[in-house]
Amino acid sequence: MNKMSFEVFIEKLVGEKIQEYRNFYIAFTHPSFDKKDNYERLEFLGDAVLNVAISHILYFKYSKCSEGILSKKRASLINGKVLAFISKTMGLHKWINLGKGEEKDLGNQKESILSNVFEAFIGAIYLTKGMDFVIKWLEDHFDLFESSKEDFEDYKSLLQELLHAKKSKLPEYVLEKEVGMAHKKTFYVKLILSENNIFEGIGNSKKSAEQDAAKKAYLFLMNRKKHG
């Protein structure tokens, strides 16, 4: 990574002068590259900050919407697929530090890594500029979130909403197994609606496997509803 070019990229993306870049370097460092100073802690922070900031924006943007609708809107805006798409659209994937194995497996194209880096990037902005700046930055880029979500459905939320309306028991997600090396795992999840309705999902992260299973269950129920 060319440090000068990276810092120019970050400053341009943030939109303001940055005094200290350390957190941004960490935000773009995968655990396979550095086991100690990597994005995991910043991702944890950024995930929470993103939830609060997007909730704040939605609360004032959609003042007449109920809590349920706001929750659905938030879930559709900040699920892994949308964050990964935004991450790549903004060019974050070009600057991720990866270990040799992950780099060989094109880790900078993986949904889980792209979304994690975006959340870590938000965490770095928060530590550098504060919550008010994060909210303003997200407001300035909100159109990108809105347009991106149209390409991806949050089937876990859709399924939960459908079952809630039917007053049915909520689904249970069970991680069946993880296959592969640490840097290239495949996750298998079982979704249980009832003894007779079990759906299996596969993905390169636990979240994506759950989404895959939820999609199958949702489409099954909608089809059954359609045909009586």
Short mmCIF file of N, CA, C and O in Angstrom, two decimals, residues 73-197:
data_model
loop_
_atom_site.label_atom_id
_atom_site.label_comp_id
_atom_site.label_asym_id
_atom_site.label_seq_id
_atom_site.Cartn_x
_atom_site.Cartn_y
_atom_site.Cartn_z
N LYS A 73 -36.77 -0.52 7.42
CA LYS A 73 -35.95 0.35 6.56
C LYS A 73 -34.49 0.27 6.96
O LYS A 73 -33.59 0.18 6.11
N ARG A 74 -34.22 0.30 8.26
CA ARG A 74 -32.83 0.23 8.73
C ARG A 74 -32.19 -1.09 8.33
O ARG A 74 -31.04 -1.11 7.86
N ALA A 75 -32.92 -2.19 8.52
CA ALA A 75 -32.38 -3.51 8.15
C ALA A 75 -32.08 -3.60 6.66
O ALA A 75 -31.10 -4.22 6.25
N SER A 76 -32.91 -2.96 5.85
CA SER A 76 -32.69 -3.02 4.40
C SER A 76 -31.51 -2.17 3.96
O SER A 76 -30.91 -2.41 2.91
N LEU A 77 -31.15 -1.18 4.79
CA LEU A 77 -30.06 -0.27 4.43
C LEU A 77 -28.70 -0.75 4.89
O LEU A 77 -27.68 -0.46 4.24
N ILE A 78 -28.64 -1.46 6.00
CA ILE A 78 -27.32 -1.78 6.56
C ILE A 78 -27.08 -3.29 6.71
O ILE A 78 -26.35 -3.73 7.58
N ASN A 79 -27.69 -4.08 5.84
CA ASN A 79 -27.34 -5.51 5.84
C ASN A 79 -26.03 -5.72 5.09
O ASN A 79 -25.55 -4.83 4.38
N GLY A 80 -25.44 -6.90 5.25
CA GLY A 80 -24.11 -7.18 4.70
C GLY A 80 -23.97 -6.96 3.21
O GLY A 80 -22.95 -6.43 2.74
N LYS A 81 -24.98 -7.34 2.44
CA LYS A 81 -24.90 -7.20 0.99
C LYS A 81 -24.83 -5.74 0.57
O LYS A 81 -24.05 -5.37 -0.30
N VAL A 82 -25.66 -4.90 1.18
CA VAL A 82 -25.67 -3.47 0.85
C VAL A 82 -24.35 -2.82 1.25
O VAL A 82 -23.76 -2.07 0.47
N LEU A 83 -23.86 -3.12 2.45
CA LEU A 83 -22.60 -2.53 2.91
C LEU A 83 -21.43 -2.96 2.03
O LEU A 83 -20.54 -2.16 1.74
N ALA A 84 -21.44 -4.22 1.61
CA ALA A 84 -20.38 -4.71 0.73
C ALA A 84 -20.43 -4.00 -0.62
O ALA A 84 -19.39 -3.62 -1.18
N PHE A 85 -21.63 -3.81 -1.14
CA PHE A 85 -21.80 -3.12 -2.42
C PHE A 85 -21.32 -1.68 -2.33
O PHE A 85 -20.61 -1.19 -3.21
N ILE A 86 -21.69 -0.99 -1.24
CA ILE A 86 -21.26 0.39 -1.04
C ILE A 86 -19.75 0.47 -0.88
O ILE A 86 -19.09 1.36 -1.43
N SER A 87 -19.21 -0.47 -0.11
CA SER A 87 -17.77 -0.53 0.12
C SER A 87 -17.01 -0.61 -1.21
O SER A 87 -16.03 0.12 -1.44
N LYS A 88 -17.50 -1.47 -2.09
CA LYS A 88 -16.84 -1.63 -3.38
C LYS A 88 -17.08 -0.42 -4.28
O LYS A 88 -16.17 0.01 -5.01
N THR A 89 -18.28 0.12 -4.25
CA THR A 89 -18.61 1.31 -5.05
C THR A 89 -17.71 2.48 -4.69
O THR A 89 -17.28 3.25 -5.55
N MET A 90 -17.40 2.61 -3.40
CA MET A 90 -16.55 3.71 -2.93
C MET A 90 -15.06 3.43 -3.15
O MET A 90 -14.24 4.31 -2.92
N GLY A 91 -14.74 2.20 -3.55
CA GLY A 91 -13.35 1.88 -3.82
C GLY A 91 -12.55 1.40 -2.62
O GLY A 91 -11.32 1.31 -2.69
N LEU A 92 -13.22 1.05 -1.55
CA LEU A 92 -12.52 0.60 -0.35
C LEU A 92 -11.76 -0.70 -0.59
O LEU A 92 -10.71 -0.94 0.02
N HIS A 93 -12.27 -1.53 -1.49
CA HIS A 93 -11.66 -2.84 -1.75
C HIS A 93 -10.24 -2.74 -2.29
O HIS A 93 -9.45 -3.68 -2.16
N LYS A 94 -9.90 -1.61 -2.88
CA LYS A 94 -8.57 -1.44 -3.49
C LYS A 94 -7.46 -1.25 -2.45
O LYS A 94 -6.28 -1.35 -2.78
N TRP A 95 -7.85 -0.98 -1.20
CA TRP A 95 -6.85 -0.61 -0.19
C TRP A 95 -6.77 -1.59 0.98
O TRP A 95 -6.09 -1.33 1.96
N ILE A 96 -7.46 -2.72 0.89
CA ILE A 96 -7.48 -3.67 2.01
C ILE A 96 -6.18 -4.46 2.07
O ILE A 96 -5.74 -5.04 1.08
N ASN A 97 -5.56 -4.46 3.25
CA ASN A 97 -4.35 -5.25 3.48
C ASN A 97 -4.75 -6.68 3.82
O ASN A 97 -5.41 -6.93 4.82
N LEU A 98 -4.33 -7.63 2.98
CA LEU A 98 -4.69 -9.03 3.15
C LEU A 98 -3.45 -9.90 3.25
O LEU A 98 -2.41 -9.58 2.66
N GLY A 99 -3.57 -11.01 3.99
CA GLY A 99 -2.49 -11.99 4.02
C GLY A 99 -2.41 -12.67 2.65
O GLY A 99 -3.33 -12.57 1.84
N LYS A 100 -1.32 -13.36 2.39
CA LYS A 100 -1.10 -13.96 1.07
C LYS A 100 -2.21 -14.93 0.67
O LYS A 100 -2.66 -14.95 -0.48
N GLY A 101 -2.66 -15.75 1.63
CA GLY A 101 -3.72 -16.72 1.33
C GLY A 101 -5.02 -16.04 0.96
O GLY A 101 -5.67 -16.41 -0.02
N GLU A 102 -5.40 -15.04 1.75
CA GLU A 102 -6.64 -14.31 1.50
C GLU A 102 -6.55 -13.50 0.21
O GLU A 102 -7.53 -13.37 -0.53
N GLU A 103 -5.37 -12.98 -0.05
CA GLU A 103 -5.17 -12.20 -1.28
C GLU A 103 -5.31 -13.11 -2.50
O GLU A 103 -5.91 -12.73 -3.51
N LYS A 104 -4.76 -14.31 -2.38
CA LYS A 104 -4.85 -15.28 -3.47
C LYS A 104 -6.30 -15.67 -3.73
O LYS A 104 -6.69 -15.92 -4.89
N ASP A 105 -7.09 -15.71 -2.67
CA ASP A 105 -8.50 -16.09 -2.80
C ASP A 105 -9.41 -14.89 -3.08
O ASP A 105 -10.63 -14.97 -2.91
N LEU A 106 -8.80 -13.77 -3.48
CA LEU A 106 -9.54 -12.55 -3.81
C LEU A 106 -10.43 -12.11 -2.66
O LEU A 106 -11.63 -11.84 -2.82
N GLY A 107 -9.82 -12.02 -1.49
CA GLY A 107 -10.56 -11.62 -0.30
C GLY A 107 -11.19 -10.25 -0.39
O GLY A 107 -12.21 -9.98 0.24
N ASN A 108 -10.59 -9.36 -1.20
CA ASN A 108 -11.14 -8.01 -1.30
C ASN A 108 -12.41 -7.96 -2.15
O ASN A 108 -12.98 -6.89 -2.36
N GLN A 109 -12.85 -9.13 -2.63
CA GLN A 109 -14.12 -9.21 -3.36
C GLN A 109 -15.20 -9.91 -2.53
O GLN A 109 -16.36 -9.98 -2.95
N LYS A 110 -14.83 -10.40 -1.35
CA LYS A 110 -15.78 -11.15 -0.52
C LYS A 110 -16.72 -10.21 0.23
O LYS A 110 -16.30 -9.22 0.82
N GLU A 111 -17.98 -10.58 0.21
CA GLU A 111 -19.01 -9.76 0.86
C GLU A 111 -18.71 -9.50 2.33
O GLU A 111 -18.83 -8.37 2.81
N SER A 112 -18.31 -10.56 3.05
CA SER A 112 -18.08 -10.42 4.50
C SER A 112 -16.94 -9.44 4.79
O SER A 112 -17.04 -8.60 5.68
N ILE A 113 -15.86 -9.54 4.03
CA ILE A 113 -14.71 -8.66 4.25
C ILE A 113 -15.03 -7.23 3.84
O ILE A 113 -14.71 -6.27 4.55
N LEU A 114 -15.71 -7.06 2.72
CA LEU A 114 -16.09 -5.72 2.25
C LEU A 114 -16.99 -5.01 3.25
O LEU A 114 -16.80 -3.83 3.55
N SER A 115 -17.98 -5.73 3.78
CA SER A 115 -18.90 -5.11 4.75
C SER A 115 -18.18 -4.84 6.07
O SER A 115 -18.42 -3.82 6.71
N ASN A 116 -17.29 -5.75 6.48
CA ASN A 116 -16.53 -5.53 7.71
C ASN A 116 -15.64 -4.30 7.61
O ASN A 116 -15.54 -3.51 8.57
N VAL A 117 -14.99 -4.12 6.47
CA VAL A 117 -14.11 -2.97 6.27
C VAL A 117 -14.92 -1.67 6.29
O VAL A 117 -14.48 -0.67 6.86
N PHE A 118 -16.11 -1.71 5.69
CA PHE A 118 -16.94 -0.50 5.70
C PHE A 118 -17.32 -0.13 7.13
O PHE A 118 -17.25 1.05 7.52
N GLU A 119 -17.72 -1.12 7.93
CA GLU A 119 -18.08 -0.84 9.32
C GLU A 119 -16.87 -0.34 10.11
O GLU A 119 -17.00 0.60 10.92
N ALA A 120 -15.70 -0.91 9.85
CA ALA A 120 -14.48 -0.46 10.53
C ALA A 120 -14.13 0.96 10.10
O ALA A 120 -13.68 1.77 10.92
N PHE A 121 -14.35 1.27 8.83
CA PHE A 121 -14.13 2.62 8.31
C PHE A 121 -15.03 3.63 9.03
O PHE A 121 -14.58 4.71 9.42
N ILE A 122 -16.29 3.26 9.25
CA ILE A 122 -17.22 4.12 10.00
C ILE A 122 -16.72 4.30 11.43
O ILE A 122 -16.79 5.39 12.00
N GLY A 123 -16.20 3.21 12.01
CA GLY A 123 -15.65 3.29 13.36
C GLY A 123 -14.48 4.25 13.43
O GLY A 123 -14.33 5.01 14.39
N ALA A 124 -13.64 4.23 12.39
CA ALA A 124 -12.48 5.13 12.34
C ALA A 124 -12.92 6.59 12.19
O ALA A 124 -12.35 7.48 12.82
N ILE A 125 -13.94 6.83 11.38
CA ILE A 125 -14.47 8.20 11.24
C ILE A 125 -15.01 8.68 12.59
O ILE A 125 -14.77 9.82 13.00
N TYR A 126 -15.74 7.80 13.27
CA TYR A 126 -16.31 8.16 14.58
C TYR A 126 -15.23 8.55 15.58
O TYR A 126 -15.35 9.57 16.27
N LEU A 127 -14.17 7.76 15.66
CA LEU A 127 -13.10 8.05 16.61
C LEU A 127 -12.34 9.33 16.23
O LEU A 127 -11.83 10.04 17.10
N THR A 128 -12.30 9.63 14.94
CA THR A 128 -11.55 10.78 14.46
C THR A 128 -12.36 12.07 14.48
O THR A 128 -11.85 13.13 14.84
N LYS A 129 -13.65 11.94 14.12
CA LYS A 129 -14.47 13.15 13.92
C LYS A 129 -15.70 13.24 14.84
O LYS A 129 -16.30 14.31 14.95
N GLY A 130 -16.10 12.13 15.45
CA GLY A 130 -17.26 12.18 16.33
C GLY A 130 -18.57 11.78 15.66
O GLY A 130 -18.66 11.70 14.44
N MET A 131 -19.60 11.56 16.48
CA MET A 131 -20.88 11.08 15.99
C MET A 131 -21.60 12.08 15.09
O MET A 131 -22.19 11.70 14.07
N ASP A 132 -21.58 13.35 15.42
CA ASP A 132 -22.26 14.35 14.58
C ASP A 132 -21.71 14.33 13.16
O ASP A 132 -22.47 14.45 12.19
N PHE A 133 -20.39 14.18 13.04
CA PHE A 133 -19.78 14.14 11.71
C PHE A 133 -20.20 12.87 10.96
O PHE A 133 -20.49 12.92 9.77
N VAL A 134 -20.24 11.73 11.68
CA VAL A 134 -20.65 10.47 11.06
C VAL A 134 -22.07 10.60 10.50
O VAL A 134 -22.34 10.19 9.36
N ILE A 135 -22.97 11.16 11.29
CA ILE A 135 -24.36 11.33 10.85
C ILE A 135 -24.42 12.21 9.60
O ILE A 135 -25.10 11.88 8.62
N LYS A 136 -23.69 13.31 9.61
CA LYS A 136 -23.68 14.22 8.46
C LYS A 136 -23.08 13.52 7.24
O LYS A 136 -23.60 13.66 6.11
N TRP A 137 -22.02 12.75 7.43
CA TRP A 137 -21.37 12.04 6.33
C TRP A 137 -22.33 11.01 5.72
O TRP A 137 -22.44 10.89 4.50
N LEU A 138 -23.04 10.29 6.58
CA LEU A 138 -24.00 9.30 6.10
C LEU A 138 -25.19 9.96 5.41
O LEU A 138 -25.71 9.44 4.42
N GLU A 139 -25.61 11.11 5.91
CA GLU A 139 -26.68 11.86 5.25
C GLU A 139 -26.27 12.27 3.84
O GLU A 139 -27.06 12.20 2.89
N ASP A 140 -25.01 12.69 3.70
CA ASP A 140 -24.50 13.10 2.39
C ASP A 140 -24.42 11.93 1.41
O ASP A 140 -24.42 12.14 0.19
N HIS A 141 -24.29 10.71 1.94
CA HIS A 141 -24.19 9.52 1.09
C HIS A 141 -25.45 8.65 1.15
O HIS A 141 -25.44 7.51 0.68
N PHE A 142 -26.52 9.21 1.69
CA PHE A 142 -27.72 8.40 1.92
C PHE A 142 -28.36 7.90 0.63
O PHE A 142 -28.93 6.81 0.59
N ASP A 143 -28.25 8.68 -0.43
CA ASP A 143 -28.81 8.26 -1.72
C ASP A 143 -28.17 6.96 -2.20
O ASP A 143 -28.83 6.12 -2.82
N LEU A 144 -26.89 6.79 -1.90
CA LEU A 144 -26.18 5.56 -2.28
C LEU A 144 -26.74 4.37 -1.52
O LEU A 144 -26.92 3.28 -2.08
N PHE A 145 -27.04 4.57 -0.24
CA PHE A 145 -27.64 3.51 0.57
C PHE A 145 -29.02 3.15 0.00
O PHE A 145 -29.36 1.98 -0.16
N GLU A 146 -29.81 4.17 -0.29
CA GLU A 146 -31.18 3.96 -0.76
C GLU A 146 -31.20 3.24 -2.10
O GLU A 146 -32.02 2.35 -2.32
N SER A 147 -30.31 3.66 -3.01
CA SER A 147 -30.29 3.03 -4.33
C SER A 147 -29.71 1.62 -4.27
O SER A 147 -30.13 0.73 -5.01
N SER A 148 -28.77 1.38 -3.36
CA SER A 148 -28.15 0.06 -3.23
C SER A 148 -29.11 -0.97 -2.66
O SER A 148 -29.12 -2.13 -3.08
N LYS A 149 -29.94 -0.56 -1.71
CA LYS A 149 -30.83 -1.51 -1.05
C LYS A 149 -31.86 -2.10 -2.00
O LYS A 149 -32.38 -3.19 -1.76
N GLU A 150 -32.13 -1.40 -3.09
CA GLU A 150 -33.11 -1.90 -4.04
C GLU A 150 -32.64 -3.18 -4.72
O GLU A 150 -33.44 -3.95 -5.23
N ASP A 151 -31.32 -3.39 -4.73
CA ASP A 151 -30.77 -4.58 -5.38
C ASP A 151 -30.72 -5.78 -4.45
O ASP A 151 -30.44 -6.89 -4.88
N PHE A 152 -30.96 -5.55 -3.15
CA PHE A 152 -30.81 -6.64 -2.18
C PHE A 152 -32.01 -6.66 -1.22
O PHE A 152 -32.42 -5.62 -0.72
N GLU A 153 -32.51 -7.82 -0.96
CA GLU A 153 -33.59 -7.96 0.00
C GLU A 153 -33.06 -8.58 1.28
O GLU A 153 -32.23 -9.50 1.24
N ASP A 154 -33.53 -8.08 2.42
CA ASP A 154 -33.18 -8.67 3.71
C ASP A 154 -34.25 -9.71 4.04
O ASP A 154 -35.28 -9.38 4.63
N TYR A 155 -34.01 -10.94 3.61
CA TYR A 155 -35.03 -11.98 3.75
C TYR A 155 -35.27 -12.39 5.20
O TYR A 155 -36.36 -12.86 5.53
N LYS A 156 -34.29 -12.21 6.07
CA LYS A 156 -34.52 -12.51 7.49
C LYS A 156 -35.59 -11.60 8.06
O LYS A 156 -36.48 -12.04 8.78
N SER A 157 -35.51 -10.31 7.71
CA SER A 157 -36.51 -9.35 8.19
C SER A 157 -37.87 -9.60 7.54
O SER A 157 -38.92 -9.52 8.19
N LEU A 158 -37.86 -9.89 6.22
CA LEU A 158 -39.12 -10.16 5.53
C LEU A 158 -39.81 -11.39 6.10
O LEU A 158 -41.04 -11.40 6.29
N LEU A 159 -39.03 -12.42 6.39
CA LEU A 159 -39.59 -13.65 6.95
C LEU A 159 -40.16 -13.40 8.34
O LEU A 159 -41.27 -13.84 8.67
N GLN A 160 -39.41 -12.66 9.15
CA GLN A 160 -39.86 -12.36 10.51
C GLN A 160 -41.16 -11.55 10.48
O GLN A 160 -42.08 -11.81 11.26
N GLU A 161 -41.23 -10.60 9.56
CA GLU A 161 -42.43 -9.77 9.45
C GLU A 161 -43.62 -10.60 9.01
O GLU A 161 -44.74 -10.44 9.53
N LEU A 162 -43.40 -11.51 8.07
CA LEU A 162 -44.47 -12.38 7.58
C LEU A 162 -44.99 -13.28 8.69
O LEU A 162 -46.21 -13.43 8.88
N LEU A 163 -44.08 -13.87 9.46
CA LEU A 163 -44.48 -14.76 10.55
C LEU A 163 -45.16 -13.99 11.68
O LEU A 163 -46.11 -14.49 12.30
N HIS A 164 -44.69 -12.78 11.93
CA HIS A 164 -45.30 -11.94 12.97
C HIS A 164 -46.75 -11.62 12.61
O HIS A 164 -47.63 -11.65 13.46
N ALA A 165 -46.98 -11.30 11.33
CA ALA A 165 -48.33 -10.98 10.86
C ALA A 165 -49.26 -12.18 10.99
O ALA A 165 -50.46 -12.04 11.25
N LYS A 166 -48.70 -13.39 10.82
CA LYS A 166 -49.48 -14.62 10.93
C LYS A 166 -49.58 -15.11 12.36
O LYS A 166 -50.21 -16.13 12.63
N LYS A 167 -48.90 -14.37 13.28
CA LYS A 167 -48.83 -14.77 14.68
C LYS A 167 -48.23 -16.17 14.85
O LYS A 167 -48.62 -16.96 15.69
N SER A 168 -47.25 -16.45 13.98
CA SER A 168 -46.56 -17.74 14.01
C SER A 168 -45.26 -17.63 14.80
O SER A 168 -44.73 -16.54 15.00
N LYS A 169 -44.75 -18.77 15.19
CA LYS A 169 -43.49 -18.83 15.92
C LYS A 169 -42.35 -18.35 15.03
O LYS A 169 -42.29 -18.67 13.84
N LEU A 170 -41.44 -17.56 15.60
CA LEU A 170 -40.31 -17.04 14.83
C LEU A 170 -39.32 -18.16 14.51
O LEU A 170 -39.23 -19.15 15.23
N PRO A 171 -38.57 -18.02 13.42
CA PRO A 171 -37.67 -19.09 13.00
C PRO A 171 -36.48 -19.27 13.93
O PRO A 171 -36.05 -18.33 14.60
N GLU A 172 -35.95 -20.47 13.93
CA GLU A 172 -34.74 -20.77 14.69
C GLU A 172 -33.62 -21.08 13.69
O GLU A 172 -33.80 -21.88 12.78
N TYR A 173 -32.48 -20.39 13.86
CA TYR A 173 -31.33 -20.61 12.98
C TYR A 173 -30.27 -21.43 13.72
O TYR A 173 -29.86 -21.07 14.81
N VAL A 174 -29.86 -22.52 13.10
CA VAL A 174 -28.86 -23.40 13.71
C VAL A 174 -27.67 -23.53 12.76
O VAL A 174 -27.83 -23.93 11.60
N LEU A 175 -26.49 -23.19 13.26
CA LEU A 175 -25.28 -23.37 12.46
C LEU A 175 -24.91 -24.84 12.47
O LEU A 175 -24.54 -25.38 13.50
N GLU A 176 -25.02 -25.48 11.31
CA GLU A 176 -24.78 -26.91 11.21
C GLU A 176 -23.30 -27.25 11.16
O GLU A 176 -22.82 -28.12 11.87
N LYS A 177 -22.57 -26.53 10.30
CA LYS A 177 -21.14 -26.80 10.17
C LYS A 177 -20.43 -25.68 9.42
O LYS A 177 -21.05 -24.87 8.76
N GLU A 178 -19.11 -25.65 9.58
CA GLU A 178 -18.24 -24.74 8.85
C GLU A 178 -17.21 -25.60 8.13
O GLU A 178 -16.57 -26.44 8.75
N VAL A 179 -17.06 -25.38 6.85
CA VAL A 179 -16.15 -26.20 6.04
C VAL A 179 -15.10 -25.31 5.39
O VAL A 179 -15.41 -24.23 4.89
N GLY A 180 -13.84 -25.76 5.41
CA GLY A 180 -12.79 -25.03 4.73
C GLY A 180 -11.79 -24.39 5.68
O GLY A 180 -11.95 -24.43 6.91
N MET A 181 -10.75 -23.80 5.10
CA MET A 181 -9.72 -23.12 5.86
C MET A 181 -10.28 -21.84 6.47
O MET A 181 -11.31 -21.32 6.03
N ALA A 182 -9.57 -21.30 7.47
CA ALA A 182 -10.04 -20.13 8.19
C ALA A 182 -10.30 -18.94 7.28
O ALA A 182 -11.23 -18.16 7.49
N HIS A 183 -9.49 -18.80 6.22
CA HIS A 183 -9.62 -17.64 5.33
C HIS A 183 -10.62 -17.89 4.20
O HIS A 183 -10.90 -16.98 3.41
N LYS A 184 -11.14 -19.11 4.11
CA LYS A 184 -12.08 -19.42 3.02
C LYS A 184 -13.08 -20.47 3.49
O LYS A 184 -13.09 -21.60 3.02
N LYS A 185 -13.97 -20.08 4.39
CA LYS A 185 -14.93 -21.01 4.95
C LYS A 185 -16.27 -20.96 4.22
O LYS A 185 -16.65 -19.94 3.66
N THR A 186 -16.96 -22.09 4.25
CA THR A 186 -18.34 -22.16 3.78
C THR A 186 -19.20 -22.54 4.97
O THR A 186 -18.88 -23.49 5.70
N PHE A 187 -20.26 -21.78 5.20
CA PHE A 187 -21.11 -21.99 6.37
C PHE A 187 -22.44 -22.65 5.94
O PHE A 187 -23.02 -22.28 4.91
N TYR A 188 -22.88 -23.60 6.74
CA TYR A 188 -24.14 -24.30 6.48
C TYR A 188 -25.08 -24.06 7.66
O TYR A 188 -24.74 -24.38 8.81
N VAL A 189 -26.23 -23.49 7.37
CA VAL A 189 -27.18 -23.13 8.42
C VAL A 189 -28.51 -23.82 8.16
O VAL A 189 -28.95 -23.95 7.01
N LYS A 190 -29.15 -24.28 9.23
CA LYS A 190 -30.48 -24.88 9.15
C LYS A 190 -31.48 -23.92 9.79
O LYS A 190 -31.27 -23.46 10.90
N LEU A 191 -32.56 -23.62 9.05
CA LEU A 191 -33.63 -22.77 9.57
C LEU A 191 -34.82 -23.67 9.88
O LEU A 191 -35.28 -24.42 9.02
N ILE A 192 -35.31 -23.56 11.10
CA ILE A 192 -36.42 -24.42 11.53
C ILE A 192 -37.67 -23.57 11.77
O ILE A 192 -37.68 -22.68 12.62
N LEU A 193 -38.72 -23.85 10.98
CA LEU A 193 -40.02 -23.21 11.21
C LEU A 193 -40.91 -24.13 12.03
O LEU A 193 -41.62 -23.71 12.91
N SER A 194 -40.86 -25.41 11.67
CA SER A 194 -41.61 -26.43 12.38
C SER A 194 -40.95 -27.77 12.06
O SER A 194 -39.97 -27.82 11.32
N GLU A 195 -41.47 -28.84 12.61
CA GLU A 195 -40.89 -30.15 12.35
C GLU A 195 -40.93 -30.51 10.87
O GLU A 195 -40.08 -31.23 10.37
N ASN A 196 -41.94 -29.98 10.18
CA ASN A 196 -42.11 -30.32 8.77
C ASN A 196 -41.55 -29.26 7.82
O ASN A 196 -41.57 -29.45 6.60
N ASN A 197 -41.07 -28.16 8.37
CA ASN A 197 -40.55 -27.08 7.53
C ASN A 197 -39.14 -26.69 7.97
O ASN A 197 -38.95 -25.87 8.88
#
